[in-house]
Coordinates of C-alpha atoms and ligand atoms in Angstrom, one line a residue:
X275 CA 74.5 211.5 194.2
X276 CA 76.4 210.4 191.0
X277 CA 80.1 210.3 190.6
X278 CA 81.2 210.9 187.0
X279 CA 85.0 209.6 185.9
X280 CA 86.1 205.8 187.4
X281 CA 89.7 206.5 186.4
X282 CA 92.7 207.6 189.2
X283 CA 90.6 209.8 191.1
X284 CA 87.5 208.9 190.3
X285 CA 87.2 205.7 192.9
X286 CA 88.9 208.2 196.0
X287 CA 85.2 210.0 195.4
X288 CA 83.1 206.5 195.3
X289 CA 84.6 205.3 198.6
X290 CA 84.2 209.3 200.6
X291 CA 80.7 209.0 198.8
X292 CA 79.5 205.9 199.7
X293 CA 81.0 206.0 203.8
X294 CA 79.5 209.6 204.0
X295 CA 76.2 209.8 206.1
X296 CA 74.9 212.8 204.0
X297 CA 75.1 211.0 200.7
X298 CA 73.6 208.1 199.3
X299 CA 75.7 207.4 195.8
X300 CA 73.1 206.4 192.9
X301 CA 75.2 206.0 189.9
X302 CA 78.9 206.0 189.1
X303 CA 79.3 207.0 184.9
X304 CA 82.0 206.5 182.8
X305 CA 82.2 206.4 179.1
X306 CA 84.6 203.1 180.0
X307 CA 81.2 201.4 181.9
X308 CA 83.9 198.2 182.6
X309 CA 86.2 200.4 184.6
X310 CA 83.1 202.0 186.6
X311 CA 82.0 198.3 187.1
X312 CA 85.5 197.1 188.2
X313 CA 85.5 200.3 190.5
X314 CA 81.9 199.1 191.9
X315 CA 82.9 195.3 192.5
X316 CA 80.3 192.9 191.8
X317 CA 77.9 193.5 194.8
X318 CA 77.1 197.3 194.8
X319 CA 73.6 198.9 194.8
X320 CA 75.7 201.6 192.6
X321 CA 74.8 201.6 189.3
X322 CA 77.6 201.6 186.6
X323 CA 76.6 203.5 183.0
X324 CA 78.5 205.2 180.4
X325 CA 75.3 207.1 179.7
X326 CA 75.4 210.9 181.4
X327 CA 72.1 212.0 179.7
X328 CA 70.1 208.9 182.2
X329 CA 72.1 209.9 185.1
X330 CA 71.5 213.4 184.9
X331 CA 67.5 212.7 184.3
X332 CA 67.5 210.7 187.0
X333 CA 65.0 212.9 189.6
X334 CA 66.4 211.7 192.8
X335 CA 69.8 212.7 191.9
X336 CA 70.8 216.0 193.4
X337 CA 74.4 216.3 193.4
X338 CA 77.2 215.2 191.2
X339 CA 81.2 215.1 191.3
X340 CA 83.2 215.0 188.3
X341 CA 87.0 213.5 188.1
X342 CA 87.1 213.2 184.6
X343 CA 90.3 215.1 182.4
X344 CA 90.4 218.8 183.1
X345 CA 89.4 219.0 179.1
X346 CA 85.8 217.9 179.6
X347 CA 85.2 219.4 183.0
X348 CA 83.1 222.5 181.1
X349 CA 81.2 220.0 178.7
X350 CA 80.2 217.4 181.7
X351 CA 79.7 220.1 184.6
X352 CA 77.2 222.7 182.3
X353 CA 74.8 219.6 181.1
X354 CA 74.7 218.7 185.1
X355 CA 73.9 222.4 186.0
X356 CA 71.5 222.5 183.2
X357 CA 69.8 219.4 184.9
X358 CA 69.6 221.6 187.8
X359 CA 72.0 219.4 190.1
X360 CA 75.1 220.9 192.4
X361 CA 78.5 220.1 190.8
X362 CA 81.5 219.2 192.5
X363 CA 84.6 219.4 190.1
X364 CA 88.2 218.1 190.1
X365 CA 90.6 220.2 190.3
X366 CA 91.5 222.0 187.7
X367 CA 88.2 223.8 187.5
X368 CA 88.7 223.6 183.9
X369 CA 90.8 223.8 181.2
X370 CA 90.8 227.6 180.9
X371 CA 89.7 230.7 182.8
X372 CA 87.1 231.8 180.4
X373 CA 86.1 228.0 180.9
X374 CA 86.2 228.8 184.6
X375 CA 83.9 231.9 184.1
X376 CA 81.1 230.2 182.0
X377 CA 80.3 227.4 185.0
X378 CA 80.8 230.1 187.4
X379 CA 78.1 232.3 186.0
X380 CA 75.8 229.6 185.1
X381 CA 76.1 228.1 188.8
X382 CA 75.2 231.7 190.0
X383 CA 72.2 232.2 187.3
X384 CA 70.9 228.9 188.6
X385 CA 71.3 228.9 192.3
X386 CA 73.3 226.0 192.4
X387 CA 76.7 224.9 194.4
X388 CA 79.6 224.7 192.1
X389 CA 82.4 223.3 194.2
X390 CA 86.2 222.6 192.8
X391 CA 87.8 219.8 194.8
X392 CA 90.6 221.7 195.7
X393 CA 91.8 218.7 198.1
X394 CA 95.1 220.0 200.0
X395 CA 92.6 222.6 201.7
X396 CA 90.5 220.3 203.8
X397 CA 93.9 218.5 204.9
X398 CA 94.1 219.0 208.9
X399 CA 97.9 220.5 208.2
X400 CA 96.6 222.7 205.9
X401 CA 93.8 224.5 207.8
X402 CA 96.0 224.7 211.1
X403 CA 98.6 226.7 208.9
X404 CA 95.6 228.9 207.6
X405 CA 94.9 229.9 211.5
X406 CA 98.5 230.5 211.8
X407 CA 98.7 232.8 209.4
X408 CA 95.6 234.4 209.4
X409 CA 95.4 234.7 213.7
X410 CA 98.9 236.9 212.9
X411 CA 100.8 234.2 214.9
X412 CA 103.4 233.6 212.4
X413 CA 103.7 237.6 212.0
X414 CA 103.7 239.1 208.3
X415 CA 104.4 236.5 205.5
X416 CA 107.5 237.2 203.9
X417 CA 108.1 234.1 201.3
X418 CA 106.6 230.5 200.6
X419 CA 108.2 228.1 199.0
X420 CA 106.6 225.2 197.6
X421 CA 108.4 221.7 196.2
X422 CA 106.3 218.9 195.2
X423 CA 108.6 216.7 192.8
X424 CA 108.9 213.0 192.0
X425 CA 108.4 210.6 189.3
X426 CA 105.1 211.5 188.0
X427 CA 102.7 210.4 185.5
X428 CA 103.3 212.8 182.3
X429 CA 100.2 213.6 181.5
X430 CA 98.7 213.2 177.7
X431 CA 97.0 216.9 177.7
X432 CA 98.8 219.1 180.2
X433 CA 101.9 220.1 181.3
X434 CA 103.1 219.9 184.8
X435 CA 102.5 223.2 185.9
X436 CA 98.8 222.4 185.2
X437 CA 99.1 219.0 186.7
X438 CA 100.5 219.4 190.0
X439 CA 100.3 223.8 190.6
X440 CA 96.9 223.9 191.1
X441 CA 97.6 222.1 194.9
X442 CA 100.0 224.7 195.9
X443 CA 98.0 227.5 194.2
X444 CA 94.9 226.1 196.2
X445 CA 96.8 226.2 199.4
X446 CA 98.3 229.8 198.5
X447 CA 94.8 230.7 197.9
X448 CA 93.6 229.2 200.6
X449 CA 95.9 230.5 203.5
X450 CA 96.5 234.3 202.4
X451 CA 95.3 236.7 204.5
X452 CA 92.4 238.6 203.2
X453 CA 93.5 241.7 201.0
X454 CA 96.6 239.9 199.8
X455 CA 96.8 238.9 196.4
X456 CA 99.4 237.4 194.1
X457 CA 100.1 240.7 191.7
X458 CA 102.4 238.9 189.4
X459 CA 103.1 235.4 187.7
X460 CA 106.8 234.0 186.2
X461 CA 106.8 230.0 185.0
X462 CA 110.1 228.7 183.5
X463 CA 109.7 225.2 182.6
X464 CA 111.4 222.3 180.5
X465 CA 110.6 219.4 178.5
X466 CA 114.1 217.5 178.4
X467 CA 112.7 214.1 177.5
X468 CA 110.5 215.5 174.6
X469 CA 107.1 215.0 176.1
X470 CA 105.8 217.9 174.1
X471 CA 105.1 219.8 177.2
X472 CA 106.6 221.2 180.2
X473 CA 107.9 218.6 182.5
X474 CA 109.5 220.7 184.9
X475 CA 108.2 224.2 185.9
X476 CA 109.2 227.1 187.9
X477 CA 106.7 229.9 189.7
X478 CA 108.0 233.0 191.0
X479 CA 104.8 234.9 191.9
X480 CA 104.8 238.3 193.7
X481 CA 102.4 239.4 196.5
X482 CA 100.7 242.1 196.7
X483 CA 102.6 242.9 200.0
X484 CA 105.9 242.4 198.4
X485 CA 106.5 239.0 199.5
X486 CA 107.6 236.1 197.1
X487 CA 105.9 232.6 196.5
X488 CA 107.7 230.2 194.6
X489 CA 106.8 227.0 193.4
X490 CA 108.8 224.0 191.8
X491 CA 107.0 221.2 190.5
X492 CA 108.7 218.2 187.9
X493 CA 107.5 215.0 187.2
X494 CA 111.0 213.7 186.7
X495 CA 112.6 213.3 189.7
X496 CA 114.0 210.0 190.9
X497 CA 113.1 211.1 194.8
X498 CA 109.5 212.4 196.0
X499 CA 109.4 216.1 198.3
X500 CA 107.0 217.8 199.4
X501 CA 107.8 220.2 201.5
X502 CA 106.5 224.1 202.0
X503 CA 108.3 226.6 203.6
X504 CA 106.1 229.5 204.8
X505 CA 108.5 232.2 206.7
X506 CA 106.6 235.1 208.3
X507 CA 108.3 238.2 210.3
X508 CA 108.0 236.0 213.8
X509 CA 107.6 232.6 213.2
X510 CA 108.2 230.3 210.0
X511 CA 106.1 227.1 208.9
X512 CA 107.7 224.5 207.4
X513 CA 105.4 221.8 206.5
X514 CA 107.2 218.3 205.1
X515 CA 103.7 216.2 204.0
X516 CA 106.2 212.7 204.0
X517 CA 106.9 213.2 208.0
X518 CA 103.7 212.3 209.6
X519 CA 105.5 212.4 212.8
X520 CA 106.6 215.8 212.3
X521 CA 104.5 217.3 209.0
X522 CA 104.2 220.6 210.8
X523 CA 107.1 221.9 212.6
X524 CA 106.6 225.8 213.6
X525 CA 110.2 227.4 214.1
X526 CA 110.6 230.9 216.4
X527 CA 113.7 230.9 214.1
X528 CA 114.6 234.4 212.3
X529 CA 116.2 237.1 211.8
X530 CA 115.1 240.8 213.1
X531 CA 116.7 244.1 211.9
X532 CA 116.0 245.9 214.9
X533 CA 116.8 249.8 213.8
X534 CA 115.6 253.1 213.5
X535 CA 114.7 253.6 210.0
X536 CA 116.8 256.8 210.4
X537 CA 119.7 255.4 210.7
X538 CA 120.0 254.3 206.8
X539 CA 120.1 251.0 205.2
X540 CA 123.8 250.3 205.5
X541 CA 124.3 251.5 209.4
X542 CA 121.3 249.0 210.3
X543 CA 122.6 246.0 208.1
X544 CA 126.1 246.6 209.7
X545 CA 124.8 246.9 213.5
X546 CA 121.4 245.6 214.6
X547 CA 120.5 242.3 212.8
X548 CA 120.3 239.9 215.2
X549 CA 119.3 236.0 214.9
X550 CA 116.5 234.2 217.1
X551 CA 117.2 230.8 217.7
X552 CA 113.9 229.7 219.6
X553 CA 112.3 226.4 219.9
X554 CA 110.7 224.5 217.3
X555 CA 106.8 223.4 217.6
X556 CA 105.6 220.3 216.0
X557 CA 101.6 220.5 216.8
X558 CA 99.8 217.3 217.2
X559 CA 97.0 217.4 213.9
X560 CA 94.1 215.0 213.3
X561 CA 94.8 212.3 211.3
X562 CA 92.0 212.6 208.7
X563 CA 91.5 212.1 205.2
X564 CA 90.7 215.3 203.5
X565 CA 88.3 214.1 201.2
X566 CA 85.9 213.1 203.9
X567 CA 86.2 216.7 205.2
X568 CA 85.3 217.6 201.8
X569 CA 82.5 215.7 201.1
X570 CA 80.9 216.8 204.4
X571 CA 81.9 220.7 203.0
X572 CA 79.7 219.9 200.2
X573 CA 76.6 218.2 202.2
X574 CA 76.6 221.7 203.8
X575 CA 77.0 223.8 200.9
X576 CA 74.1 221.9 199.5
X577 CA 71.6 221.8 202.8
X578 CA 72.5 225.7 203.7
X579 CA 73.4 227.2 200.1
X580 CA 76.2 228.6 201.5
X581 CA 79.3 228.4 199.2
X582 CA 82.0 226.0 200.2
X583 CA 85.3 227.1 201.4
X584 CA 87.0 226.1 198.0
X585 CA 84.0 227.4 195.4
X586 CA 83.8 228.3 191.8
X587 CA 85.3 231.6 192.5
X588 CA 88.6 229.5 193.8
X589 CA 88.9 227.8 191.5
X590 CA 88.7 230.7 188.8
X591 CA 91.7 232.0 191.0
X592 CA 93.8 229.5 190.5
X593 CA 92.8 229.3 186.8
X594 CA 94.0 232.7 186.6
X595 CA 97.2 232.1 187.9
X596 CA 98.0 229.0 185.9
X597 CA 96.8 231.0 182.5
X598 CA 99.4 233.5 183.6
X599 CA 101.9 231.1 184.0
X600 CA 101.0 229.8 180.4
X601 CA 101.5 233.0 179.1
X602 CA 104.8 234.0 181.2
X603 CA 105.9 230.6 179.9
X604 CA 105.2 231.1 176.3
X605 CA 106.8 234.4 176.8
X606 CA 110.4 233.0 177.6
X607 CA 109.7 233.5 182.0
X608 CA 108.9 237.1 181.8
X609 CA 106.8 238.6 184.6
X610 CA 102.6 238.4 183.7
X611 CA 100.7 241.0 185.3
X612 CA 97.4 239.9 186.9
X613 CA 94.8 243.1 186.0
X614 CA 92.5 244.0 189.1
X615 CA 90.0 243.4 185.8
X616 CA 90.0 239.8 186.2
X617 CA 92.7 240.0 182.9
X618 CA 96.5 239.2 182.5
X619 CA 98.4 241.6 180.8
Ligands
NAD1446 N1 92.3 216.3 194.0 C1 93.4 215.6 193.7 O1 94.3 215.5 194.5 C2 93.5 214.9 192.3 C3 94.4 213.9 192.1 C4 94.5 213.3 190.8 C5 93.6 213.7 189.8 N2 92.7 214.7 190.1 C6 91.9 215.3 189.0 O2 90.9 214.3 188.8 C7 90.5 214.4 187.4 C8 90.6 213.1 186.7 O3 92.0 212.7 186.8 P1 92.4 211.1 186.7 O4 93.8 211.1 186.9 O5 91.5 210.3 187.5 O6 92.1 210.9 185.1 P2 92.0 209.4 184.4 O7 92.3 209.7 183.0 O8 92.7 208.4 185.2 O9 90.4 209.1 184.5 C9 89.4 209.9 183.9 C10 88.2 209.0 183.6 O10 87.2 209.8 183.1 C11 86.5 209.1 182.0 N3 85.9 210.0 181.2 C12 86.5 210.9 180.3 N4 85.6 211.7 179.7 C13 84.4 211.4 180.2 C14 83.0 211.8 180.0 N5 82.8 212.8 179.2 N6 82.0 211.2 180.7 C15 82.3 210.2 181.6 N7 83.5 209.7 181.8 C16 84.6 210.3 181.1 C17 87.6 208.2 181.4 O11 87.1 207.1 180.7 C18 88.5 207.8 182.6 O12 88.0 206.6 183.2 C19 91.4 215.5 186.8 O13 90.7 216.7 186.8 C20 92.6 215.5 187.7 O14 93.2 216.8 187.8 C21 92.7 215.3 191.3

């Protein structure tokens, strides 16, 4: 196993990598061989280079992860595929979706495992959520609403919506039911300090069901939420990842309109809403780092060459979305059509 990128992220890899019983990490490369040393320490059997072409020939290397910048994720993860190694790749996937498409179809051609490490997804609060929604328990999902704000780091090629959307995308992604997809894309967005991209940014997405997702991301704000709201027609989620003691609460909260459809829409607003006010659940979750999870996804991937939970084809997904967003945002916020070609229009 080599781990390519000793920046942020890069060292969260090394240490799931090294404590993982299905993985023996060879080689950690960055082009900055200090920082991969400093990451290392000075008594690892890991082998610090900046040189990708000696990793990648290295025979007993099978697998690699890459946390480099989104903007050299193509470059780095099609000369690993070339070398006939499985690719693990930060999210974003890449830096565009036609990106996205070339490793996809050059994975395929090959028979290899392209993985993108969308993280939130092998979070313990994250798949109960997906069983929620998809055992019907929460009912039909009727809006989600996504804030994940705080002081961030603004980053030097990418706006926020790049930055910090692909999590909720991932999750949205992750937890639909099967058959419902996001039809539609708005992004509003704001750059009030002059950054030269979008520090704050609005999604309004619409379902394919008619229900809304809407996420708000901003890397200026003085406080730090993230918090998801998922309501559904019997039960609503609302997930607070700051609250360990209570990151999941599940609330038989609503409101019914309990009417004949005959009656028109005025007679039933007037007479027959009525408002549950049940309990509230807070399930007890496993207290487990994702990435662990992760790694173990992609041992499996690898031994049964069966694609991982959050493959290539996620990834493109949320590529997709974000390019819409791009585009909606360029546009001035108007809606962006996602084409059932695989197009935006
Ligand atoms: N999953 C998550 O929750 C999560 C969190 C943070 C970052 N990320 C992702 O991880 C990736 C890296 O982000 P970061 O914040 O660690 O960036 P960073 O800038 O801190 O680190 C990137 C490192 O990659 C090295 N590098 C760049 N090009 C290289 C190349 N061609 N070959 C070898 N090394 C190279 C740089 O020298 C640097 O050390 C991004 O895709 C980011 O979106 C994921």
């Amino acid at each position: 196993m080599a781990v390519v990128g000793a920046g942020y992220w890069g060292p969260n890899l090394v240490r799931n990598f090294q404590s993982s019983p299905d993985f023996r990490l060879a080689w950690l490369c960055d082009l900055d061989v200090a920082r991969a040393k400093k990451v290392l320490g000075g008594y690892s059997t890991v082998q610090p280079t900046d040189d990708l072409a000696l990793v990648l020939a290295d025979e007993n290397v099978a697998a690699v992860a890459i946390a480099t910048p989104a903007g050299t994720h193509l470059d780095v993860a099609m000369q690993a595929l070339a070398a006939g190694k499985h690719v693990l790749v930060e999210k974003p996937l890449a830096a565009t979706y036609a990106e996205g498409v070339e490793l996809v179809a050059e994975a395929e051609r090959r028979g290899l495992i392209l993985m993108c490490d969308h993280t939130f997804c092998y979070t313990p609060v994250v798949t109960r959520i997906r069983e929620l929604v998809h055992s019907g328990e929460i009912g039909d999902l009727q809006f989600l609403d996504s804030v994940r704000i705080n002081l961030g780091l603004v980053q030097r090629d990418i706006d926020v919506l790049w930055d910090l959307a692909p999590h909720d995308l991932s999750i949205l992604d992750f937890i639909l039911p099967a058959g419902v997809e996001v039809v539609s894309v708005s992004a509003h967005g704001t750059d009030p300090i002059g950054a030269g991209r979008a520090c704050i940014g609005y999604l309004t997405l619409q379902l394919s069901t008619g229900a809304i997702a809407h996420v708000h991301v901003n890397w200026l704000s003085p406080i730090k939420v993230r918090t998801t709201i998922i309501g559904g027609s019997k039960r609503t989620l609302v997930w607070d990842d700051l609250s360990p003691t209570t990151r999941l609460a599940i609330y038989d909260r609503g409101v019914d309109v309990a009417a004949p459809e005959e009656l028109g829409d005025e007679a039933r607003r007037n007479l027959l809403v009525s408002y549950r006010s049940g309990d509230m659940v807070a399930p007890a979750l496993l207290e487990r780092e994702a990435l662990s999870t992760m790694v173990a996804q992609y041992a499996a991937a690898i031994r049964t060459g069966t694609p991982p939970l959050t493959d290539g084809r996620a990834g493109l997904r949320v590529l997709r979305i974000l390019e819409a967003a791009s585009a909606s945002l360029r546009a001035g916020g108007v809606a962006v059509r996602l084409d059932t070609d695989g197009g935006i229009s």
